[in-house]
mmCIF file of C-alpha atoms and ligand atoms in Angstrom:
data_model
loop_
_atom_site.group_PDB
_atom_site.id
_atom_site.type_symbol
_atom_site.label_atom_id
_atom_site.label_comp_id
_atom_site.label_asym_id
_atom_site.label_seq_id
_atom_site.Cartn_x
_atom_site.Cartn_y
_atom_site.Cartn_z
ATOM 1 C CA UNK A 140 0.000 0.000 0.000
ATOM 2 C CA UNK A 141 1.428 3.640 -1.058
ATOM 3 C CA UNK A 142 2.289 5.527 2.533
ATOM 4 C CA UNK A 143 -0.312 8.700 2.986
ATOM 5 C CA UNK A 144 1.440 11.578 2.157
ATOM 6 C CA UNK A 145 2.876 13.461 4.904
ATOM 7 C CA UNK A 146 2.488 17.639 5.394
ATOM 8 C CA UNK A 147 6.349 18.180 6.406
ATOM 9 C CA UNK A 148 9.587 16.677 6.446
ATOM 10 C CA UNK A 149 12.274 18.183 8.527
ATOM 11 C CA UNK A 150 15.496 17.398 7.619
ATOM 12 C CA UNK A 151 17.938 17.516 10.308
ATOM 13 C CA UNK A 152 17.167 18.120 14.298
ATOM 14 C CA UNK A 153 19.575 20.809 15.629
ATOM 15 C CA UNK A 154 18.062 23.769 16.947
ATOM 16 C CA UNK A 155 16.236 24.653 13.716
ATOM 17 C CA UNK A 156 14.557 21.709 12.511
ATOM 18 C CA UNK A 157 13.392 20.840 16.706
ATOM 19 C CA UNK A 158 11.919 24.188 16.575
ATOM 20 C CA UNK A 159 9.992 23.772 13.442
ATOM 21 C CA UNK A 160 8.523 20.645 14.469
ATOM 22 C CA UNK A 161 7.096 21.413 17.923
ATOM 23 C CA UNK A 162 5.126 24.614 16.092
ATOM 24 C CA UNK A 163 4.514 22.738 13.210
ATOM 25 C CA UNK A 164 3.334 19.128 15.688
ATOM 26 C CA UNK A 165 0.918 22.306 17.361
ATOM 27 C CA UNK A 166 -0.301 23.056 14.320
ATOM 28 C CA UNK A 167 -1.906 19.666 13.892
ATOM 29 C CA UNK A 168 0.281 18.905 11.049
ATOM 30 C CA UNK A 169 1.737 15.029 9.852
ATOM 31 C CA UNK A 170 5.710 15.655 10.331
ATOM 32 C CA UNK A 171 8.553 13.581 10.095
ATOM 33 C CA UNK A 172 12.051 14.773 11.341
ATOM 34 C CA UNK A 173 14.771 12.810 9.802
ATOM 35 C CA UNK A 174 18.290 13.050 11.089
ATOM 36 C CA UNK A 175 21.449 11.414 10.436
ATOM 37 C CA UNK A 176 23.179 12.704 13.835
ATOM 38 C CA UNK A 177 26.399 15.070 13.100
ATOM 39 C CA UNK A 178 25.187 18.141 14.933
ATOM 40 C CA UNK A 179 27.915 20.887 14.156
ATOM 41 C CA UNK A 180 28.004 21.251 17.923
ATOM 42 C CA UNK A 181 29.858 17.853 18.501
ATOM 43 C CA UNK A 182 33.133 18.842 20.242
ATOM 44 C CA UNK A 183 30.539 22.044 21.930
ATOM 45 C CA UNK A 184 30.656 21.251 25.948
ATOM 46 C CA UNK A 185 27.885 24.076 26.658
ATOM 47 C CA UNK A 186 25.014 26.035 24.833
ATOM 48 C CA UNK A 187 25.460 29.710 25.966
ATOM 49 C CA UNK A 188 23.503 32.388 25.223
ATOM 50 C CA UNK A 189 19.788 30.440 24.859
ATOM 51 C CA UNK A 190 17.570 32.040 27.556
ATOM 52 C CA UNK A 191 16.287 29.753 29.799
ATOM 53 C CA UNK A 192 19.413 26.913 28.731
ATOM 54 C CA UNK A 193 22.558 29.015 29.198
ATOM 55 C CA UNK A 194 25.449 26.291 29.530
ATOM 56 C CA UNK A 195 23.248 23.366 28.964
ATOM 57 C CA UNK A 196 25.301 20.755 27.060
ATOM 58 C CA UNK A 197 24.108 20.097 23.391
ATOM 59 C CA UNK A 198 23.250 16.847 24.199
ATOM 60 C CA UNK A 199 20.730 17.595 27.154
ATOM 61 C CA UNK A 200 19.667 20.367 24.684
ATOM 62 C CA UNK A 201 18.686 17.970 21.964
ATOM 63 C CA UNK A 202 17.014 15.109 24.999
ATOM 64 C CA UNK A 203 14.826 17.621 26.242
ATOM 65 C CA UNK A 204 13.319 18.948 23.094
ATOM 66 C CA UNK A 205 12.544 15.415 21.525
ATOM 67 C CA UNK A 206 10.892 15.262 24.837
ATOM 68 C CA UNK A 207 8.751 18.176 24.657
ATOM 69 C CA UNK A 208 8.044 16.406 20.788
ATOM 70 C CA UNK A 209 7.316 12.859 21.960
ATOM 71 C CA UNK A 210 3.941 14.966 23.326
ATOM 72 C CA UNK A 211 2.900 14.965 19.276
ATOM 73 C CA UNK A 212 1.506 11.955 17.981
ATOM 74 C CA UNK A 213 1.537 13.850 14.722
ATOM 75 C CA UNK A 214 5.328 13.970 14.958
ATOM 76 C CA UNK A 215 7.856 11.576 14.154
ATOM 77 C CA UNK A 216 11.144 11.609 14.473
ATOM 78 C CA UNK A 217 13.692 8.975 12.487
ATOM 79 C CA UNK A 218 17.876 8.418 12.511
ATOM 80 C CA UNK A 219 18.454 8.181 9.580
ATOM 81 C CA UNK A 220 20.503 10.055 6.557
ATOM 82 C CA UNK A 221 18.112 11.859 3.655
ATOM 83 C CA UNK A 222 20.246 10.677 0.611
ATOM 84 C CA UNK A 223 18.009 12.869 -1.941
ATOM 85 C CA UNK A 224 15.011 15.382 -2.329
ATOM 86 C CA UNK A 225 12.922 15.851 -5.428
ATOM 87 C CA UNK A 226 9.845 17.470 -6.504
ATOM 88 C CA UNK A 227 7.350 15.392 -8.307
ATOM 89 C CA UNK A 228 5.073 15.757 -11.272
ATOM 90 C CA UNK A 229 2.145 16.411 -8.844
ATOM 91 C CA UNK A 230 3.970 18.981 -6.985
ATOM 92 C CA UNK A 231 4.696 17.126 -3.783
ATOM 93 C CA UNK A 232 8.559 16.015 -2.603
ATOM 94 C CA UNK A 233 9.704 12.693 -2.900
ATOM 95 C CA UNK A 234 12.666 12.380 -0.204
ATOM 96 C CA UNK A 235 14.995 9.012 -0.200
ATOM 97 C CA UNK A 236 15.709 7.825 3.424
ATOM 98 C CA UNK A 237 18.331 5.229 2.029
ATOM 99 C CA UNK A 238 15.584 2.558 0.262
ATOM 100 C CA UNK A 239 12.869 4.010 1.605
ATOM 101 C CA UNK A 240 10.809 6.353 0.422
ATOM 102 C CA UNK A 241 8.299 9.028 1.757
ATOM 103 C CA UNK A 242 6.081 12.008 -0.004
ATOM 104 C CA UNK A 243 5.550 15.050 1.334
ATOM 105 C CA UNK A 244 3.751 18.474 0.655
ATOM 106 C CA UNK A 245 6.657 20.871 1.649
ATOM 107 C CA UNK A 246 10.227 20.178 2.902
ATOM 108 C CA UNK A 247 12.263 22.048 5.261
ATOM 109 C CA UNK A 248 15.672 21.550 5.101
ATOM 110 C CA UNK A 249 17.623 22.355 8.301
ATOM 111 C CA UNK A 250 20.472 20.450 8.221
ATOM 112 C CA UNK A 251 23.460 23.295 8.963
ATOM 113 C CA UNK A 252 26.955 23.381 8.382
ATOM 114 C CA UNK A 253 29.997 21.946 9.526
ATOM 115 C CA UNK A 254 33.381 23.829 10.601
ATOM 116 C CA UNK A 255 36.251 23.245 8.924
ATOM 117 C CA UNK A 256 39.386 23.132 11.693
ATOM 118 C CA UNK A 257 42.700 25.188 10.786
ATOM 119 C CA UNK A 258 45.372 22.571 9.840
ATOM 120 C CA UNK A 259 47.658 22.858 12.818
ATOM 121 C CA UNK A 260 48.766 19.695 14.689
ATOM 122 C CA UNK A 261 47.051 18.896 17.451
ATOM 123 C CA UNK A 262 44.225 21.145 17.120
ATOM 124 C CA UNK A 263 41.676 18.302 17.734
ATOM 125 C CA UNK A 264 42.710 17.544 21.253
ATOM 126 C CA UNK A 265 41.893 21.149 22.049
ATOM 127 C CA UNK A 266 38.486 22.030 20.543
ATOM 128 C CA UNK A 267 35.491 22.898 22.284
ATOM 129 C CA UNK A 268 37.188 23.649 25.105
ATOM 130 C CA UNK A 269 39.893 26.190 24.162
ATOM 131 C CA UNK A 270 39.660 26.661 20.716
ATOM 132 C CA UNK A 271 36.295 27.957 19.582
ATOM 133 C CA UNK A 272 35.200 29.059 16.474
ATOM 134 C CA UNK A 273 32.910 31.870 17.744
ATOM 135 C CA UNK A 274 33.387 34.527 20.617
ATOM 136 C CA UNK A 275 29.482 35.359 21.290
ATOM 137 C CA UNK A 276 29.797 31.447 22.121
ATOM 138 C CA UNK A 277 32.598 30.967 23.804
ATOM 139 C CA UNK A 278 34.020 34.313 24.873
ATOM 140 C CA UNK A 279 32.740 35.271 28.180
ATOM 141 C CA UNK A 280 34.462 32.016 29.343
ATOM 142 C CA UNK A 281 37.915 33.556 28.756
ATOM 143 C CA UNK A 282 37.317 37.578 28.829
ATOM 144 C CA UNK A 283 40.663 39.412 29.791
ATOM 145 C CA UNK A 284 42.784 36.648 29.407
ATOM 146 C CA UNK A 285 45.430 36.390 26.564
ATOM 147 C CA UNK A 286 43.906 34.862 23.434
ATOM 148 C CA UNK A 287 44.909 34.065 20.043
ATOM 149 C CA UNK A 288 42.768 34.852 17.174
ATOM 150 C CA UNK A 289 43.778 32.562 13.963
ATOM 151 C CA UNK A 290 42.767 34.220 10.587
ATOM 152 C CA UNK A 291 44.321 35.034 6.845
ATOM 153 C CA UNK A 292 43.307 37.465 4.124
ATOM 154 C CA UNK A 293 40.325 39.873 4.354
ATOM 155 C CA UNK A 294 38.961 38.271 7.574
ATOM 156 C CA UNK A 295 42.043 38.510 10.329
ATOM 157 C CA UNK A 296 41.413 42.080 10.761
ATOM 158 C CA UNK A 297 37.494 41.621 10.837
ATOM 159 C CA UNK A 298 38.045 38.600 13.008
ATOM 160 C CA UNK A 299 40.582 40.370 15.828
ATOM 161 C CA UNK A 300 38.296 43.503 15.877
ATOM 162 C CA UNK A 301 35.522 41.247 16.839
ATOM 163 C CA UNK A 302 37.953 39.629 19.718
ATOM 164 C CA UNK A 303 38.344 42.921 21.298
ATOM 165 C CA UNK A 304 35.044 43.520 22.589
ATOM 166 C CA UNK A 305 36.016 39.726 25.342
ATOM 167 C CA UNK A 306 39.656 40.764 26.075
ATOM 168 C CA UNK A 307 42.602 43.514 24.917
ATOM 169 C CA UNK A 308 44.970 40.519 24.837
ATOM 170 C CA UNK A 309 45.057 39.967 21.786
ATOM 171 C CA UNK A 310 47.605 37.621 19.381
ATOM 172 C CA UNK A 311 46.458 37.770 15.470
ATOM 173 C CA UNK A 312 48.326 34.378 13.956
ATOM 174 C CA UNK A 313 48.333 33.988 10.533
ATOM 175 C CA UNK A 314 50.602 31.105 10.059
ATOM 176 C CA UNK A 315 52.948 32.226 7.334
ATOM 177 C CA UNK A 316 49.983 34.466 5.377
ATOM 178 C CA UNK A 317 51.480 37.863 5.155
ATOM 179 C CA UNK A 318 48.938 40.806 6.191
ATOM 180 C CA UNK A 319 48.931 44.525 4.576
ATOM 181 C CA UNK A 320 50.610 47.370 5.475
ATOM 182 C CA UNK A 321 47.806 49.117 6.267
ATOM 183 C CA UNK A 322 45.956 45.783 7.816
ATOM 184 C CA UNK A 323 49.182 46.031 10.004
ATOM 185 C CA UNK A 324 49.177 49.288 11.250
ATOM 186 C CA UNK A 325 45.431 49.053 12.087
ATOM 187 C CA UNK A 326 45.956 46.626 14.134
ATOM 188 C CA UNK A 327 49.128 48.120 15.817
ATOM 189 C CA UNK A 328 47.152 50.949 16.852
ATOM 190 C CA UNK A 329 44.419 48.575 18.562
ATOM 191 C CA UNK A 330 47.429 47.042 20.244
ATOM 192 C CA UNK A 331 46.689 43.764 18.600
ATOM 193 C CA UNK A 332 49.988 41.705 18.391
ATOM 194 C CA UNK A 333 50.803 39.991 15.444
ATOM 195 C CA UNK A 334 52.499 36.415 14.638
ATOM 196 C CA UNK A 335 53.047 35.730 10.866
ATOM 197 C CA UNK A 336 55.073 33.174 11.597
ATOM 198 C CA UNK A 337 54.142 29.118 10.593
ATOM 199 C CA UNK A 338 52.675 27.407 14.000
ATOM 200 C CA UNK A 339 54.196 23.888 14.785
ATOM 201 C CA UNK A 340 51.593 22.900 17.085
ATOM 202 C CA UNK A 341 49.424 24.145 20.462
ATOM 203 C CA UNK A 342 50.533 22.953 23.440
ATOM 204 C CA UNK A 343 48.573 22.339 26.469
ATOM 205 C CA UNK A 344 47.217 19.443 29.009
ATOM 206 C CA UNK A 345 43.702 17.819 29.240
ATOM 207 C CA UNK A 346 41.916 20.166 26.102
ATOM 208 C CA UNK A 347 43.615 23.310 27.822
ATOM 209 C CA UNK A 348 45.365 25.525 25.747
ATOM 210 C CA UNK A 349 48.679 27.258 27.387
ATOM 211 C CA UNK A 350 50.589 28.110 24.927
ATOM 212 C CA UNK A 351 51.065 28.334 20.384
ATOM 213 C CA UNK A 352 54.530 27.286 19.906
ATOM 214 C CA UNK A 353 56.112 28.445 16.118
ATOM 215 C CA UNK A 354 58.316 26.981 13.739
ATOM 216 C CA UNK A 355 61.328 29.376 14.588
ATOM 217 C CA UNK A 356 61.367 28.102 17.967
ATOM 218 C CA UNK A 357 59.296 30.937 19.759
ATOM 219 C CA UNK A 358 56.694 30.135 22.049
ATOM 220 C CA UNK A 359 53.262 32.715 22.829
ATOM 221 C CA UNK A 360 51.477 31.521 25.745
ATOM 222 C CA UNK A 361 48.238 31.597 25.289
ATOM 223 C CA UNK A 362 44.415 30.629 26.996
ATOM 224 C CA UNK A 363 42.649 30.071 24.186
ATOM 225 C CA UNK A 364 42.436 30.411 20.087
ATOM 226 C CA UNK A 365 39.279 31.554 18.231
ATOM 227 C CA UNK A 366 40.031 30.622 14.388
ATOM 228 C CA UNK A 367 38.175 32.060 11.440
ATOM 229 C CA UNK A 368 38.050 29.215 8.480
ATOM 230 C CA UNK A 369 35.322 28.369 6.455
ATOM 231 C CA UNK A 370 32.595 26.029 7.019
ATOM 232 C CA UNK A 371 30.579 23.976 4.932
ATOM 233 C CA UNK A 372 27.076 22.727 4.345
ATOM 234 C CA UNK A 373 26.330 19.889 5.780
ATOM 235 C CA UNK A 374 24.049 18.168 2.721
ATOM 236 C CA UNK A 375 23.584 19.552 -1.211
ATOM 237 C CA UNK A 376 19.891 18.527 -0.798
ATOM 238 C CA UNK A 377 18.735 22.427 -1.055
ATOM 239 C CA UNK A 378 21.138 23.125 -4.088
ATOM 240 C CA UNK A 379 19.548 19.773 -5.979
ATOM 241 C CA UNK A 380 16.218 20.980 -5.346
ATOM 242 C CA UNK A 381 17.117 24.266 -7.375
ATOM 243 C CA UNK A 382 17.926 26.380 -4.651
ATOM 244 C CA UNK A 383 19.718 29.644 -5.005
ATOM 245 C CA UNK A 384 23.093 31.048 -2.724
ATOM 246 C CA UNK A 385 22.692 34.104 -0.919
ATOM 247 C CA UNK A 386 26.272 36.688 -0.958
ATOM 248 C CA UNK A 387 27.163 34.473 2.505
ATOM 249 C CA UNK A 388 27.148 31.543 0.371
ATOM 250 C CA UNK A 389 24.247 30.490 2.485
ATOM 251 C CA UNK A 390 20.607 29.165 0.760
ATOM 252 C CA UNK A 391 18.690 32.448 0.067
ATOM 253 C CA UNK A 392 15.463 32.577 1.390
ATOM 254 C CA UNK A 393 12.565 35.635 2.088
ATOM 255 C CA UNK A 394 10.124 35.857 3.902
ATOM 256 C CA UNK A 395 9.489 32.939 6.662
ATOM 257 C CA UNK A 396 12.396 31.213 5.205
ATOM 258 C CA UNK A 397 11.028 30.067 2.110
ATOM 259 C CA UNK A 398 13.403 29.528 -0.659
ATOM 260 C CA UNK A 399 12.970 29.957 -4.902
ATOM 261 C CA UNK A 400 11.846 26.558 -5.128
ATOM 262 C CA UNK A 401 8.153 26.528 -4.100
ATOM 263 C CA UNK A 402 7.356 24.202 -1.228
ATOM 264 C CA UNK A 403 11.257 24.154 0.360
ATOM 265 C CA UNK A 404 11.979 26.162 3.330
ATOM 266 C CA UNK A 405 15.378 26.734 4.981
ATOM 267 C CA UNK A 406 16.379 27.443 8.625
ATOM 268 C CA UNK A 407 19.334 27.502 11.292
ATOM 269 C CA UNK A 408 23.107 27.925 9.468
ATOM 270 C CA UNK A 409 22.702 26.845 6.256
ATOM 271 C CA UNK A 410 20.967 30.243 5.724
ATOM 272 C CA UNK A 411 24.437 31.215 7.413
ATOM 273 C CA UNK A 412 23.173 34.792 9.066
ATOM 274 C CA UNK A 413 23.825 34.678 12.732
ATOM 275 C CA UNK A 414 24.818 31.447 13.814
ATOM 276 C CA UNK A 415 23.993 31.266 17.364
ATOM 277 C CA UNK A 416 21.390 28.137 18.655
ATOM 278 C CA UNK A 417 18.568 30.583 19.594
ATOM 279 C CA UNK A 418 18.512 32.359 15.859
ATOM 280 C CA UNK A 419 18.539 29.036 14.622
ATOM 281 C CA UNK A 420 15.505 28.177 16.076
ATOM 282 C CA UNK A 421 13.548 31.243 15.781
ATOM 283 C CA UNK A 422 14.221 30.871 12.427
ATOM 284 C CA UNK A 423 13.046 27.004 12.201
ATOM 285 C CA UNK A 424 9.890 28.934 14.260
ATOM 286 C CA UNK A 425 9.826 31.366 11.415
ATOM 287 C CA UNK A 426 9.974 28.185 8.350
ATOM 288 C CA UNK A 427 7.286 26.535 10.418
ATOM 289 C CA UNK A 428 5.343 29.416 10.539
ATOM 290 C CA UNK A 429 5.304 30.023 6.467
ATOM 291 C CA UNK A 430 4.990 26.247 6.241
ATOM 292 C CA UNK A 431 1.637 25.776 7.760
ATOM 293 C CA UNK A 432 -0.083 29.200 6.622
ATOM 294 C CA UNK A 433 1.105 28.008 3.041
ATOM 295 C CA UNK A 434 -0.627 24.394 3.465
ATOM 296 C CA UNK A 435 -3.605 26.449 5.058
ATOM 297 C CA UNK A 436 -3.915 28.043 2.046
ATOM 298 C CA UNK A 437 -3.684 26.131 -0.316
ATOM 299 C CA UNK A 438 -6.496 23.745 1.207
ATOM 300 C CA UNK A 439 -8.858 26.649 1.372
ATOM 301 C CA UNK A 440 -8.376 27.767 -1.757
ATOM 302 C CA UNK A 441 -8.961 24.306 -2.862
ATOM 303 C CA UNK A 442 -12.004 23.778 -1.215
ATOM 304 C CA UNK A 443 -13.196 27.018 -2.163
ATOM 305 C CA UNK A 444 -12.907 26.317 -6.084
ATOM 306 C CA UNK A 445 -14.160 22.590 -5.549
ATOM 307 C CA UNK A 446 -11.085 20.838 -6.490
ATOM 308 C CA UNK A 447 -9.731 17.575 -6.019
ATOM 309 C CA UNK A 448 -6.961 17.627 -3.230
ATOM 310 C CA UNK A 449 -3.897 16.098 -4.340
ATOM 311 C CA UNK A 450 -3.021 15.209 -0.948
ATOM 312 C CA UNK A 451 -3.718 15.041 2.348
ATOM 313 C CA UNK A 452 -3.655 17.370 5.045
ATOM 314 C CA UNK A 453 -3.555 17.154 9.002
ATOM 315 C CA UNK A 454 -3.646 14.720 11.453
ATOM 316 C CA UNK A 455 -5.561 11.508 10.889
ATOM 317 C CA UNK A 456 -4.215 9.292 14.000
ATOM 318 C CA UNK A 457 -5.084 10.580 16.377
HETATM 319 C C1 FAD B 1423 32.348 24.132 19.203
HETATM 320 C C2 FAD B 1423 31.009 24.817 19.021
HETATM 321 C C3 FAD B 1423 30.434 25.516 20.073
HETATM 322 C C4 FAD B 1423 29.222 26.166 19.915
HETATM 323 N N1 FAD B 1423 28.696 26.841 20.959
HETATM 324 C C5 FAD B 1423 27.540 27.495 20.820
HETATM 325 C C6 FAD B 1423 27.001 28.229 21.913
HETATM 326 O O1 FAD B 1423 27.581 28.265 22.994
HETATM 327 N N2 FAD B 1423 25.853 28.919 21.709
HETATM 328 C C7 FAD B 1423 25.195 28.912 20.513
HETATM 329 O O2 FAD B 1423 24.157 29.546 20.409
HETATM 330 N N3 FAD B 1423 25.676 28.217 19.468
HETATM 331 C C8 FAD B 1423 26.838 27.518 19.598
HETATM 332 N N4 FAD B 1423 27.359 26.850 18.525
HETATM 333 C C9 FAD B 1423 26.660 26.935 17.228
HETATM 334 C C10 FAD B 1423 25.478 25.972 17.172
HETATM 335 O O3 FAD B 1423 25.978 24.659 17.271
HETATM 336 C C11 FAD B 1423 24.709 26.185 15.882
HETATM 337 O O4 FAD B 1423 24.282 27.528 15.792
HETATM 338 C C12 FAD B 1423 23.470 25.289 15.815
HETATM 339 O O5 FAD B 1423 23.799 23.941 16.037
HETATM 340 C C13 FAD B 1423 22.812 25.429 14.464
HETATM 341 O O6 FAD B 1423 21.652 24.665 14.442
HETATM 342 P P1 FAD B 1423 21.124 24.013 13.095
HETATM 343 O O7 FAD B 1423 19.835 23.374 13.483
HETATM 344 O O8 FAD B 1423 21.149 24.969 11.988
HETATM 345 O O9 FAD B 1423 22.234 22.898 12.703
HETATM 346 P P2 FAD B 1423 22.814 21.639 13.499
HETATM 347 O O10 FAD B 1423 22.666 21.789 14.958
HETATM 348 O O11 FAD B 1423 24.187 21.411 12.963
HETATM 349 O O12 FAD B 1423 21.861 20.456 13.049
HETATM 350 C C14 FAD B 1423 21.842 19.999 11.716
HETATM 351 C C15 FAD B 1423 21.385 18.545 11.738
HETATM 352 O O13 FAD B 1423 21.131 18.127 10.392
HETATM 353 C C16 FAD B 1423 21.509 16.764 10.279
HETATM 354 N N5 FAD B 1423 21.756 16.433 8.869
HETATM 355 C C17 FAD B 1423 22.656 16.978 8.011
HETATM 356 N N6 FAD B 1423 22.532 16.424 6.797
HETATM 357 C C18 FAD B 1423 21.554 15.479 6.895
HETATM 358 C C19 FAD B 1423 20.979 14.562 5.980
HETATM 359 N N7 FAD B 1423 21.353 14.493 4.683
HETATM 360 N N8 FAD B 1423 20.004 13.740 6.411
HETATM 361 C C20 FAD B 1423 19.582 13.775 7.716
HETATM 362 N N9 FAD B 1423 20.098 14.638 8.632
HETATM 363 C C21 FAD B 1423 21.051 15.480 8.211
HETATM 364 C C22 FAD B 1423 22.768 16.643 11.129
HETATM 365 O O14 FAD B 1423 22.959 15.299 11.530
HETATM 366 C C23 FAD B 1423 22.452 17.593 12.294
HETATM 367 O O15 FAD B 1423 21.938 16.902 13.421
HETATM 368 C C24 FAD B 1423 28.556 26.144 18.655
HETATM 369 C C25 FAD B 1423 29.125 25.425 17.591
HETATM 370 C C26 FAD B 1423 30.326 24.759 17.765
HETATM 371 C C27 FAD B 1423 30.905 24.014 16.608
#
């Protein structure tokens, strides 16, 4: 027998895609939440900066909200990777979970980025606990103390200006990019110091950071590195539905998240705008939101004009 189709399927549960199911489960709608489990917050040992969950660890975070969503009959929630999305001739999505298959009338597709670490050795041992990717994360932890900021190019000065607002101890390392003259001077004035210099490795004991030690031999002691390196999505599913970049290299979107491609919404940091936990799920709020007042009209509208549905809305097990 064909399986009904469904209203929603969220694809990935991080922040985003948890919030857009408990609005969309209270909206009475069929969802299934499929993830694959590689949060970007793996090596994170605390949430900060989520009202109500400030220093929470990620994985409480994500045990009490499928709590709060085991309330929803209407919800479901599945581990398991989404190999491929694709809209179908009757203008519902047909999305792969492996061999199986399931239909659905929109998609949202939350499934966020992943950071790429600066090649230095060692660097593993050390992050998520003194080297962070993000100060409005991680930088009230270490305020005042010395800290090393590690960007090249266009982003070390943007990067180290950010820094200063958490501590005026400040080391810019570049390992062996060369900076501007005027980049230099800039930051001479803020009193940010300046390594150019290749890094051998961080040295440290039990994930703390004390100290970036250089190929020439010189040492910087340090209590923690913030790096700046790109990070990519975590699935192409939005791009092979047709999706469009925004300038951030993020999937554009408008208004309550939804993308070019009728019927797919986006939410949390693949949009990459502010990539804090609590944006992420207002904006998987926000998807849910234009998700269910799109489905709400389209099934008036249908009714109103006496039309066949092509598929079918709401909760039937209750
Ligand atoms: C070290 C570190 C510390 C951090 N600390 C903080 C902090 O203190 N405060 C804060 O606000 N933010 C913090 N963040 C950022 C925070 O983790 C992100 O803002 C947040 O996780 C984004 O939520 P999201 O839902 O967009 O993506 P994610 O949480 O990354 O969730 C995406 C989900 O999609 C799933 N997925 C991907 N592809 C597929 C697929 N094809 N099929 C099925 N599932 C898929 C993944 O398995 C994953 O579970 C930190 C990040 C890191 C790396």
């Amino acid at each position: 027998m064909p399986e009904r189709t469904l209203d929603v399927v969220v694809i990935g549960a991080g922040p985003a895609g948890l919030s857009a199911a408990l609005i969309l489960g209270r909206a009475c709608r069929n969802v299934l939440v499929c993830d694959r489990d590689t949060p970007r917050s793996w090596a994170s040992k605390a949430v900060h900066g989520f009202l109500t969950r400030d220093g929470i660890k990620p994985t409480q975070f994500r045990e009490i909200a499928r709590r709060e969503l085991s309330r929803y009959h209407n919800v479901k929630m599945l581990t398991v990777e989404v190999t491929r999305a694709r809209k179908i001739a009757d203008g519902t999505f047909e999305i792969a979970l492996g061999m199986r298959r399931v239909k659905c009338r929109k998609v949202l597709i939350a499934t966020g980025v992943m950071d790429r670490l600066p090649r230095i050795a060692g660097i593993e041992r050390f992050y998520g606990t003194s080297v962070f990717h993000c100060p409005y994360c991680d930088g009230w932890e270490v305020r005042g103390k010395p800290v090393a900021v590690y960007a090249k190019g266009e982003s070390a000065v943007e990067m180290a200006r950010a820094m200063t607002a958490w501590t005026r101890d400040i080391a810019l390392c570049t390992n062996g990019s060369k900076l501007s003259k005027t980049d230099l001077l800039k930051l001479r004035r803020n009193d940010i110091q300046v390594c150019e210099q290749p890094i051998r490795h961080l040295a440290g004991t039990g994930g703390r950071l004390e100290a970036i030690e250089f190929e020439d031999g010189s040492s910087l002691p340090r209590a923690a590195l913030f790096f700046d390196t790109r990070c990519s999505g975590q699935s192409q599913l939005a791009e092979s539905l047709g999706c469009r970049f925004n300038r951030r290299g993020g999937i554009r979107c408008g208004r309550y998240e939804a993308t070019d491609v009728p019927g797919v919404f986006v939410a949390g940091n693949i949009i990459k705008d502010v990539q804090l936990s609590i944006v992420a799920a207002a904006e998987g709020a926000r998807a849910a939101f234009g998700i269910n007042r799109s489905l709400s009209r389209e099934d008036f509208d249908r009714r109103s004009t006496g039309r066949r549905r092509i598929s079918h809305p709401a909760v039937t097990d209750a």
